[in-house]
Amino acid sequence: MLPAKAGLGLRRLCAYLEELEAAKLKRFKLYVGTAAGPGGAGIPRGCMETAGALEMAQLLVAHLGPRQAWLLALGVFEQIHRKDLWEKGHREDADGDSLDAYRVHVRRTFRLMRDRNARLGESVNLGRRFTRLQLAQGHVGPQGGAARVETLFEADEERPELPHTVVLQGAAGMGKTMLARKLVLDWADGRLFPGRFDVAFYLNCRELSRGPAERSARDLLSGCWPGPGAPPPELLRAPERVLLVLDGLDELHASFQAPQGPWCLGWDEQRPTELLLSSLLAKKLLPEASLLVTTRPCALERLQGLLQQPRHAEILGFSKAEREQYFQRFFRQPEQAAQAFSFVRDSEPLFSLCFVPLVRWVVCTCLRQWLEEGARRAPSRTTTAVYTLYLLSLLQPSPGTPTLQGPLNHRGLLLAPDGLWQQKILFEEQDLGRHGLAGADVSAFLNVSIFQKDIGCQRLYSFIHLSFQEFFAAMHYFLAGGDSEDTGDGVVGPQPKVAKLLAKYAFSDRSFLVLTVRFLFGLLNGETRSYLERTLHWVIAPGLEVQLLGWIHGKARSEGSTHRGSLELLGCLYETQEQGFVQQALHPFQALVVSDIATRMEHVACAFCARSCGSTAVLHLPESNLLPDAYSEHLAAALCSHPELMELGLCRSALGAHGVRVLCQGLRHPRCQLQNLRLKRCCVPSSACRDPAAALVANMNLLRLDLSGNSLGRAGAALLCAGLRHPRCGLQTLQLRQCGLEAGPCGEIAEVLGVSAHLVELGNALGDAGLRLLCEGLRRADCRLRTLWLKICHLTAAACEDLASALSANPSLTELDLGLNDLGDPGVLRLCEGLKQPQCRLQTLRLGICRLGPAACTTLSHVLQAGRLGELDLSFNDLGDAGAALLGEGLQHPASRLRERWLDSCGLTGRACEDLSRALGSSSGLVELYLTNNALGDLGVRLLCQRLRQASCRLCALVCPESPILLLSLFGMELSRSTHRRLAALRTARPSLDLGC
């Protein structure tokens, strides 16, 4: 790739040569070829003869370099009487000097940043203080792939075209502004986007909100340009080489323009700032320019209708190594940096909090004060506690001054909720007057820089960061604000303002109220409340704790006893650090199912709440490779202290050997009543299997264990089998899919089958040899196995002979799943020999994706006539209409007891519906029929509808306690409107029939 200036020079030279008509271009080549002396081109004449404008520019730059090529071209333009190009080029040279001056201006503006802890006039170097942040491409969640700033505007496999809009989202304090400023600084230094953007403009949306009501695009960029005037028009001649950075779009109080306009289309049109930015975002103004937008997630909904095919990326904060690096940069003395980082690292919740840049800065600020005071009091562990500690450190009286005798005036906090609801971050003198505030009411905050006072033509006040505004809004609601209602009997009723806040928030992670509500919960912490009361004499509003608790219980009543998905509830409860409150809050929830955890801190919150879910019976936690050490300890504590907990599910969580050991200590506790434990893909090694084996012996309540997706191998299986064989083991279900169990361990599992009634699910590369060993256990007289799942076990037709022998000798086995094995018709023919034996009591047979054809249906039809099989799954096999006809013969037999029949994606057409219709009319037991993704067509479905309307159809007429659901699944079919109307009429006529379509 050419250097930035070389690329710019080549493009400019090419653009000039394209303005030459053919005759002039020929004369240009002639003069270049005859040029002599130090400025001579030295380009072979043969190379120039067929060259066009681009090729000629490339030849000049390659032989002379960009600068000399340009100077030679200027001289030739004058010689061939194109003085217009000569004059224009000289003007652009002057403009090029302007671009260099602009880069110097950007470096001077962004190189130094003000440190909030520094003395007046002191600054720190942005490059030295900045620490690289982790980015994820896409929206929040564990599925997002890693991203880098350098590649945000590059094509990738997902989108081969270059993106022109990038949305960089992140929560409050995540470092969006610092990253945006560092990005522009790196561009000016030539380290970032050198081949993509010739010029980059940084637009701070907070600053834009202070400006005039209307402005033009020229005015917008003039504010970035050094000195008077706007950027030279020539710089914008290639708008695809222009980058506009819109920082903090969520801080601009604007609803943005509707997708249908009106728009600002002209360079000099004076328009409201909101309309101007909407036109930029919608690519109506400077459509070829690229945009990088930073925003909080709460503003994304307002932008969705405007953005044109944006690429989304999310700031995830600092990695572990980058957090340590920041501490080394923040503390000037290495020993202080080491001591501070050691303290934070040993406090896992606090260490997790430091992935948020602003919180990390607050933590470091508090730690520096803590170290300077001799480390007498340890910092707190939640975001609320850290912000409170920082506030208290700023509001403490100076040494030698008297301590506060009365409450510190907090009326100035009224500005915070006012700005919160109006989404306003800048306050004027009239805003203070509207609330009856004077300078004295906010002087405490101004004196300690909680507000920034901007000196200019008018006074504007703002919090040091939006998150502090949200913190003070929560503090306002937390304190006795006089808006509580007395019910008349001395009991304080709910606060209407708090009720409005909670109703608007509604546990939405996209709400602009997320942080405020979390801070409000965090202020309920007993230690925080006590400290506020002792130092500032601030007291909690009466009834607030009861109101928050009642609000959660109301959500439980309206949404049911299962809390699914949202981490917001758990995040709010974690902020309290009050296990009693958390236990009361979670009491109505019988099941807690959490998904999409993206950060280590979210796992800390999740585990903390799990420890306090006293009445919860089912707990499912999400996948993550970021598990903190305390995670297993919290879960083990929950198992020991909550006998109501019956089911615990973890999936794709990096428990490892240590985590399994700690968890199993809780399983062995006498109070543990857990019945179902799922540890799927939790990085459980073979050596760790001795811990669940010991738990199986100690805890007879445990009935189901799922260790699928862990690399247990033969050694792990041997350890498990030792526990399974113990007489005190009461396990009924054991699932070991994809656990690295080949043929070897099957012998030991076969021995277990002789003493246990466990369900065994094996989804490994067993092969025929492993199954042969397993069948030896199945044939034992004392084997009481009822269910055997052998999905994806690499079985062939040869294995079916051993299975047939086992089926004929084992009357206990009632369910067999052989899905996703290459059995073929020959294998099923052998299997059916065992199914037809009188000793076989199999009721459920699953043969999905087993490469079956019509030939297998002949012998399966005979099995149906034996009258024992109640469920048959043949989905995703190429049975065709011929196979369906053969199966219909067995289904119509008087002895058939088949209740569920799965024929999804079996290559059926409308012709098969004749046999299916007859089967529906004559079968005495069929209750559910699945025909998804078959080309039955309108005629076929209408034939089925006609049969289903008849009273003799078992699928409609059956009404008994054992069969409350009557189902015909017809998903995945292209049907006409007329057929859909017939299906709708059928639903009306047969309300008990569930038509899946």
Short mmCIF file of C-alpha atoms in Angstrom, two decimals, residues 111-466:
data_model
loop_
_atom_site.label_atom_id
_atom_site.label_comp_id
_atom_site.label_asym_id
_atom_site.label_seq_id
_atom_site.Cartn_x
_atom_site.Cartn_y
_atom_site.Cartn_z
CA ARG A 111 -2.22 15.31 22.52
CA LEU A 112 -2.78 16.55 26.06
CA MET A 113 -5.83 15.84 28.18
CA ARG A 114 -6.90 17.33 31.46
CA ASP A 115 -6.69 14.97 34.42
CA ARG A 116 -9.47 15.56 36.91
CA ASN A 117 -7.00 14.85 39.71
CA ALA A 118 -4.34 17.25 38.39
CA ARG A 119 -3.54 20.71 39.71
CA LEU A 120 -4.81 23.72 37.83
CA GLY A 121 -3.10 23.96 34.46
CA GLU A 122 -1.62 20.45 34.56
CA SER A 123 -2.34 17.91 31.82
CA VAL A 124 -1.37 14.35 30.94
CA ASN A 125 -0.30 12.91 27.62
CA LEU A 126 -3.21 11.06 25.99
CA GLY A 127 -0.92 8.58 24.28
CA ARG A 128 0.76 7.65 27.56
CA ARG A 129 -2.43 7.48 29.61
CA PHE A 130 -4.52 5.68 26.98
CA THR A 131 -4.84 1.91 27.31
CA ARG A 132 -6.21 -0.22 24.47
CA LEU A 133 -9.82 -1.28 24.96
CA GLN A 134 -11.40 -4.58 24.02
CA LEU A 135 -13.88 -4.29 21.15
CA ALA A 136 -16.46 -6.79 19.96
CA GLN A 137 -17.97 -6.62 16.49
CA GLY A 138 -21.76 -6.65 16.54
CA HIS A 139 -24.01 -6.04 19.55
CA VAL A 140 -23.43 -7.05 23.10
CA GLY A 141 -23.14 -10.70 23.94
CA PRO A 142 -20.73 -13.63 23.94
CA GLN A 143 -21.36 -14.30 20.23
CA GLY A 144 -19.71 -11.06 19.10
CA GLY A 145 -16.31 -11.56 17.46
CA ALA A 146 -13.24 -9.55 18.48
CA ALA A 147 -12.71 -6.28 16.62
CA ARG A 148 -9.88 -3.78 16.25
CA VAL A 149 -10.06 -0.04 15.65
CA GLU A 150 -7.68 -0.41 12.71
CA THR A 151 -10.13 -2.67 10.85
CA LEU A 152 -13.45 -0.98 11.63
CA PHE A 153 -13.68 0.49 8.13
CA GLU A 154 -12.36 -2.56 6.30
CA ALA A 155 -14.36 -5.23 4.46
CA ASP A 156 -14.63 -8.72 5.94
CA GLU A 157 -16.29 -12.05 5.20
CA GLU A 158 -19.64 -10.90 6.56
CA ARG A 159 -19.77 -7.78 4.39
CA PRO A 160 -17.35 -7.68 1.44
CA GLU A 161 -18.13 -4.01 0.72
CA LEU A 162 -16.41 -1.24 2.69
CA PRO A 163 -18.59 0.10 5.53
CA HIS A 164 -19.24 3.84 5.52
CA THR A 165 -20.93 4.08 8.93
CA VAL A 166 -19.54 2.53 12.11
CA VAL A 167 -21.49 2.73 15.37
CA LEU A 168 -19.29 2.30 18.42
CA GLN A 169 -21.48 1.69 21.43
CA GLY A 170 -20.62 1.34 25.09
CA ALA A 171 -22.10 1.92 28.51
CA ALA A 172 -21.47 5.06 30.52
CA GLY A 173 -17.83 5.50 31.46
CA MET A 174 -16.65 2.81 29.08
CA GLY A 175 -14.15 5.14 27.38
CA LYS A 176 -15.98 6.12 24.19
CA THR A 177 -14.81 9.74 24.19
CA MET A 178 -11.19 8.94 25.02
CA LEU A 179 -11.16 6.29 22.27
CA ALA A 180 -12.68 8.74 19.76
CA ARG A 181 -10.10 11.42 20.60
CA LYS A 182 -7.24 8.91 20.44
CA LEU A 183 -8.53 7.75 17.06
CA VAL A 184 -8.39 11.27 15.61
CA LEU A 185 -4.96 11.87 17.18
CA ASP A 186 -3.60 8.67 15.65
CA TRP A 187 -4.94 9.77 12.26
CA ALA A 188 -3.11 13.10 12.60
CA ASP A 189 0.08 11.23 13.51
CA GLY A 190 -0.30 9.07 10.38
CA ARG A 191 -0.67 5.85 12.38
CA LEU A 192 -4.34 5.14 11.70
CA PHE A 193 -6.28 4.86 8.42
CA PRO A 194 -3.34 6.19 6.33
CA GLY A 195 -4.62 4.71 3.10
CA ARG A 196 -8.31 5.33 3.74
CA PHE A 197 -8.91 8.89 4.99
CA ASP A 198 -7.18 12.11 3.97
CA VAL A 199 -8.89 14.20 6.64
CA ALA A 200 -10.75 13.43 9.89
CA PHE A 201 -13.02 15.80 11.82
CA TYR A 202 -13.95 15.35 15.49
CA LEU A 203 -17.41 16.65 16.42
CA ASN A 204 -18.33 16.60 20.09
CA CYS A 205 -22.12 16.41 20.43
CA ARG A 206 -22.03 17.92 23.89
CA GLU A 207 -20.29 20.98 22.45
CA LEU A 208 -22.73 21.10 19.54
CA SER A 209 -25.64 21.38 21.97
CA ARG A 210 -24.16 24.64 23.27
CA GLY A 211 -23.94 26.29 19.86
CA PRO A 212 -26.43 28.25 17.80
CA ALA A 213 -29.84 26.82 17.04
CA GLU A 214 -29.07 26.68 13.31
CA ARG A 215 -25.87 26.12 11.36
CA SER A 216 -24.65 24.84 8.02
CA ALA A 217 -22.36 21.96 7.15
CA ARG A 218 -19.67 24.56 6.44
CA ASP A 219 -20.15 25.98 9.95
CA LEU A 220 -20.01 22.48 11.42
CA LEU A 221 -16.57 21.74 9.98
CA SER A 222 -15.32 25.31 10.44
CA GLY A 223 -15.44 24.70 14.17
CA CYS A 224 -12.80 21.99 13.71
CA TRP A 225 -10.53 24.01 11.43
CA PRO A 226 -7.72 26.13 12.89
CA GLY A 227 -8.17 29.85 12.56
CA PRO A 228 -11.02 31.59 10.73
CA GLY A 229 -12.70 30.11 7.71
CA ALA A 230 -13.74 26.64 6.62
CA PRO A 231 -11.67 23.74 5.28
CA PRO A 232 -10.58 24.35 1.66
CA PRO A 233 -13.17 22.94 -0.78
CA GLU A 234 -10.46 20.91 -2.50
CA LEU A 235 -10.08 18.76 0.62
CA LEU A 236 -13.70 17.69 0.24
CA ARG A 237 -13.46 17.03 -3.50
CA ALA A 238 -13.03 13.34 -2.64
CA PRO A 239 -15.65 12.95 0.14
CA GLU A 240 -15.03 9.20 0.29
CA ARG A 241 -11.66 10.16 1.84
CA VAL A 242 -13.33 12.15 4.66
CA LEU A 243 -14.05 10.76 8.14
CA LEU A 244 -16.50 12.47 10.49
CA VAL A 245 -16.34 11.36 14.14
CA LEU A 246 -19.60 12.13 15.98
CA ASP A 247 -18.77 11.59 19.63
CA GLY A 248 -21.49 11.16 22.26
CA LEU A 249 -24.55 11.26 20.05
CA ASP A 250 -26.66 10.15 23.02
CA GLU A 251 -25.69 13.38 24.83
CA LEU A 252 -27.36 15.50 22.17
CA HIS A 253 -30.93 16.17 23.20
CA ALA A 254 -32.55 15.28 19.91
CA SER A 255 -35.14 12.84 18.65
CA PHE A 256 -33.54 12.99 15.16
CA GLN A 257 -35.33 13.34 11.89
CA ALA A 258 -37.91 10.85 10.67
CA PRO A 259 -36.63 8.57 7.88
CA GLN A 260 -38.77 10.38 5.31
CA GLY A 261 -37.17 13.80 5.89
CA PRO A 262 -37.05 16.76 5.35
CA TRP A 263 -33.29 16.89 4.86
CA CYS A 264 -30.43 19.32 4.63
CA LEU A 265 -28.87 18.80 1.20
CA GLY A 266 -26.69 21.86 0.63
CA TRP A 267 -23.24 22.76 1.93
CA ASP A 268 -24.32 26.27 3.00
CA GLU A 269 -27.94 25.62 4.06
CA GLN A 270 -28.65 26.95 7.53
CA ARG A 271 -30.55 24.22 9.39
CA PRO A 272 -31.21 23.14 13.00
CA THR A 273 -28.37 21.03 14.37
CA GLU A 274 -30.70 18.05 14.82
CA LEU A 275 -31.73 18.13 11.15
CA LEU A 276 -28.13 18.65 10.03
CA LEU A 277 -26.90 15.59 11.93
CA SER A 278 -29.90 13.54 10.80
CA SER A 279 -29.00 14.35 7.19
CA LEU A 280 -25.42 13.22 7.79
CA LEU A 281 -26.52 9.98 9.46
CA ALA A 282 -29.02 9.22 6.69
CA LYS A 283 -26.37 9.87 4.02
CA LYS A 284 -28.40 12.72 2.49
CA LEU A 285 -25.61 15.20 3.18
CA LEU A 286 -22.04 14.25 2.20
CA PRO A 287 -23.25 10.73 1.36
CA GLU A 288 -19.81 9.43 0.34
CA ALA A 289 -18.17 10.51 3.62
CA SER A 290 -17.59 7.94 6.36
CA LEU A 291 -19.06 8.30 9.84
CA LEU A 292 -17.90 6.94 13.16
CA VAL A 293 -20.59 7.43 15.81
CA THR A 294 -20.08 6.82 19.53
CA THR A 295 -23.16 6.40 21.68
CA ARG A 296 -24.70 4.64 24.60
CA PRO A 297 -26.96 1.68 23.73
CA CYS A 298 -30.02 3.64 24.87
CA ALA A 299 -29.77 5.96 21.83
CA LEU A 300 -29.59 3.19 19.24
CA GLU A 301 -33.35 2.92 18.83
CA ARG A 302 -33.52 6.60 17.83
CA LEU A 303 -30.87 6.03 15.18
CA GLN A 304 -32.06 2.80 13.59
CA GLY A 305 -34.34 4.46 11.06
CA LEU A 306 -31.56 6.76 9.85
CA LEU A 307 -28.41 4.67 9.64
CA GLN A 308 -27.56 3.14 6.28
CA GLN A 309 -26.13 -0.39 6.66
CA PRO A 310 -24.03 0.44 9.73
CA ARG A 311 -21.34 -1.76 11.20
CA HIS A 312 -21.80 -2.10 14.96
CA ALA A 313 -19.00 -2.58 17.46
CA GLU A 314 -19.10 -2.52 21.23
CA ILE A 315 -16.51 -1.42 23.79
CA LEU A 316 -16.12 -4.21 26.34
CA GLY A 317 -13.61 -2.39 28.53
CA PHE A 318 -10.15 -3.48 29.59
CA SER A 319 -8.74 -6.97 29.58
CA LYS A 320 -6.94 -8.25 32.66
CA ALA A 321 -3.50 -7.36 31.29
CA GLU A 322 -4.66 -3.92 30.16
CA ARG A 323 -6.09 -3.17 33.62
CA GLU A 324 -2.69 -3.84 35.16
CA GLN A 325 -1.07 -1.67 32.50
CA TYR A 326 -3.39 1.21 33.36
CA PHE A 327 -2.49 1.01 37.06
CA GLN A 328 1.18 1.25 36.13
CA ARG A 329 0.45 4.38 34.10
CA PHE A 330 -1.87 6.01 36.65
CA PHE A 331 0.40 5.74 39.69
CA ARG A 332 3.67 7.53 39.24
CA GLN A 333 5.46 5.44 41.87
CA PRO A 334 5.89 1.76 40.87
CA GLU A 335 5.48 0.52 44.46
CA GLN A 336 2.14 2.35 44.77
CA ALA A 337 0.98 0.91 41.44
CA ALA A 338 1.91 -2.60 42.56
CA GLN A 339 0.21 -2.22 45.95
CA ALA A 340 -2.97 -0.75 44.47
CA PHE A 341 -3.23 -3.36 41.72
CA SER A 342 -2.59 -6.19 44.21
CA PHE A 343 -5.45 -4.97 46.39
CA VAL A 344 -7.86 -4.69 43.46
CA ARG A 345 -6.82 -8.03 41.96
CA ASP A 346 -7.46 -9.81 45.27
CA SER A 347 -10.94 -8.31 45.45
CA GLU A 348 -12.61 -10.02 42.52
CA PRO A 349 -15.74 -7.83 42.29
CA LEU A 350 -13.64 -4.67 42.45
CA PHE A 351 -11.22 -6.06 39.87
CA SER A 352 -14.13 -6.86 37.58
CA LEU A 353 -15.49 -3.34 37.97
CA CYS A 354 -12.23 -1.95 36.64
CA PHE A 355 -13.01 -3.14 33.13
CA VAL A 356 -15.10 0.08 32.87
CA PRO A 357 -12.62 2.93 32.24
CA LEU A 358 -14.40 5.64 34.25
CA VAL A 359 -15.00 3.34 37.22
CA ARG A 360 -11.36 2.29 36.97
CA TRP A 361 -10.34 5.95 37.16
CA VAL A 362 -12.58 6.52 40.20
CA VAL A 363 -11.18 3.38 41.87
CA CYS A 364 -7.61 4.52 41.22
CA THR A 365 -8.40 7.99 42.55
CA CYS A 366 -9.86 6.52 45.75
CA LEU A 367 -6.96 4.09 46.08
CA ARG A 368 -4.42 6.87 45.74
CA GLN A 369 -6.12 8.78 48.56
CA TRP A 370 -6.40 5.56 50.54
CA LEU A 371 -2.66 4.85 50.16
CA GLU A 372 -1.72 8.43 51.00
CA GLU A 373 -3.79 8.18 54.19
CA GLY A 374 -2.01 5.01 55.25
CA ALA A 375 -4.52 2.43 53.93
CA ARG A 376 -6.80 2.72 56.98
CA ARG A 377 -10.08 1.85 55.23
CA ALA A 378 -10.55 -0.46 52.26
CA PRO A 379 -12.54 0.76 49.24
CA SER A 380 -15.95 -0.77 48.56
CA ARG A 381 -16.92 -3.33 45.94
CA THR A 382 -19.82 -2.12 43.81
CA THR A 383 -20.17 0.71 41.32
CA THR A 384 -22.49 2.57 43.69
CA ALA A 385 -20.12 2.17 46.61
CA VAL A 386 -17.16 3.37 44.55
CA TYR A 387 -19.05 6.45 43.33
CA THR A 388 -20.23 7.15 46.89
CA LEU A 389 -16.71 6.85 48.26
CA TYR A 390 -15.45 9.24 45.60
CA LEU A 391 -18.22 11.71 46.44
CA LEU A 392 -17.45 11.54 50.15
CA SER A 393 -13.74 12.03 49.52
CA LEU A 394 -14.55 15.24 47.65
CA LEU A 395 -17.08 16.54 50.19
CA GLN A 396 -14.96 15.91 53.28
CA PRO A 397 -14.09 19.12 55.15
CA SER A 398 -10.54 20.28 54.70
CA PRO A 399 -8.09 19.47 57.52
CA GLY A 400 -8.43 21.93 60.38
CA THR A 401 -12.03 22.91 59.54
CA PRO A 402 -14.95 21.92 61.77
CA THR A 403 -16.92 18.81 60.88
CA LEU A 404 -20.48 19.08 59.60
CA GLN A 405 -22.98 19.69 62.41
CA GLY A 406 -26.06 19.39 60.19
CA PRO A 407 -27.09 17.89 56.86
CA LEU A 408 -25.19 19.13 53.84
CA ASN A 409 -27.64 20.89 51.52
CA HIS A 410 -28.59 18.49 48.76
CA ARG A 411 -31.18 20.66 47.01
CA GLY A 412 -28.69 21.12 44.18
CA LEU A 413 -29.31 17.50 43.26
CA LEU A 414 -32.61 18.58 41.74
CA LEU A 415 -30.74 19.37 38.53
CA ALA A 416 -29.77 15.71 38.08
CA PRO A 417 -33.26 14.15 37.70
CA ASP A 418 -34.38 17.17 35.69
CA GLY A 419 -31.59 16.55 33.19
CA LEU A 420 -32.21 12.82 33.31
CA TRP A 421 -35.83 13.03 32.14
CA GLN A 422 -35.09 15.71 29.55
CA GLN A 423 -31.90 13.87 28.53
CA LYS A 424 -30.12 17.14 29.11
CA ILE A 425 -26.51 17.47 30.24
CA LEU A 426 -25.94 21.24 30.19
CA PHE A 427 -27.73 23.56 32.61
CA GLU A 428 -28.13 27.32 32.46
CA GLU A 429 -28.84 29.92 35.14
CA GLN A 430 -32.56 29.75 34.38
CA ASP A 431 -32.51 26.00 35.09
CA LEU A 432 -31.36 26.78 38.61
CA GLY A 433 -34.02 29.45 38.93
CA ARG A 434 -36.74 27.07 37.79
CA HIS A 435 -36.02 24.90 40.82
CA GLY A 436 -35.61 27.83 43.16
CA LEU A 437 -31.89 27.23 43.45
CA ALA A 438 -29.27 29.84 44.10
CA GLY A 439 -25.52 29.69 43.77
CA ALA A 440 -25.21 28.68 47.42
CA ASP A 441 -27.33 25.58 46.81
CA VAL A 442 -24.86 24.19 44.30
CA SER A 443 -21.70 25.80 45.59
CA ALA A 444 -20.62 22.66 47.44
CA PHE A 445 -20.66 20.72 44.20
CA LEU A 446 -19.02 23.51 42.21
CA ASN A 447 -16.25 23.93 44.74
CA VAL A 448 -15.34 20.27 44.53
CA SER A 449 -15.70 20.06 40.73
CA ILE A 450 -18.68 17.78 40.73
CA PHE A 451 -20.07 20.41 38.39
CA GLN A 452 -17.95 22.09 35.78
CA LYS A 453 -18.57 25.82 35.39
CA ASP A 454 -17.99 26.88 31.79
CA ILE A 455 -16.91 30.49 31.40
CA GLY A 456 -18.19 32.18 28.29
CA CYS A 457 -20.96 34.40 27.11
CA GLN A 458 -23.33 32.51 29.37
CA ARG A 459 -22.94 30.27 32.35
CA LEU A 460 -23.40 26.57 31.71
CA TYR A 461 -23.15 23.87 34.33
CA SER A 462 -22.55 20.18 33.80
CA PHE A 463 -21.54 17.11 35.75
CA ILE A 464 -18.04 15.77 35.15
CA HIS A 465 -19.60 12.79 33.40
CA LEU A 466 -23.07 11.66 32.48
#
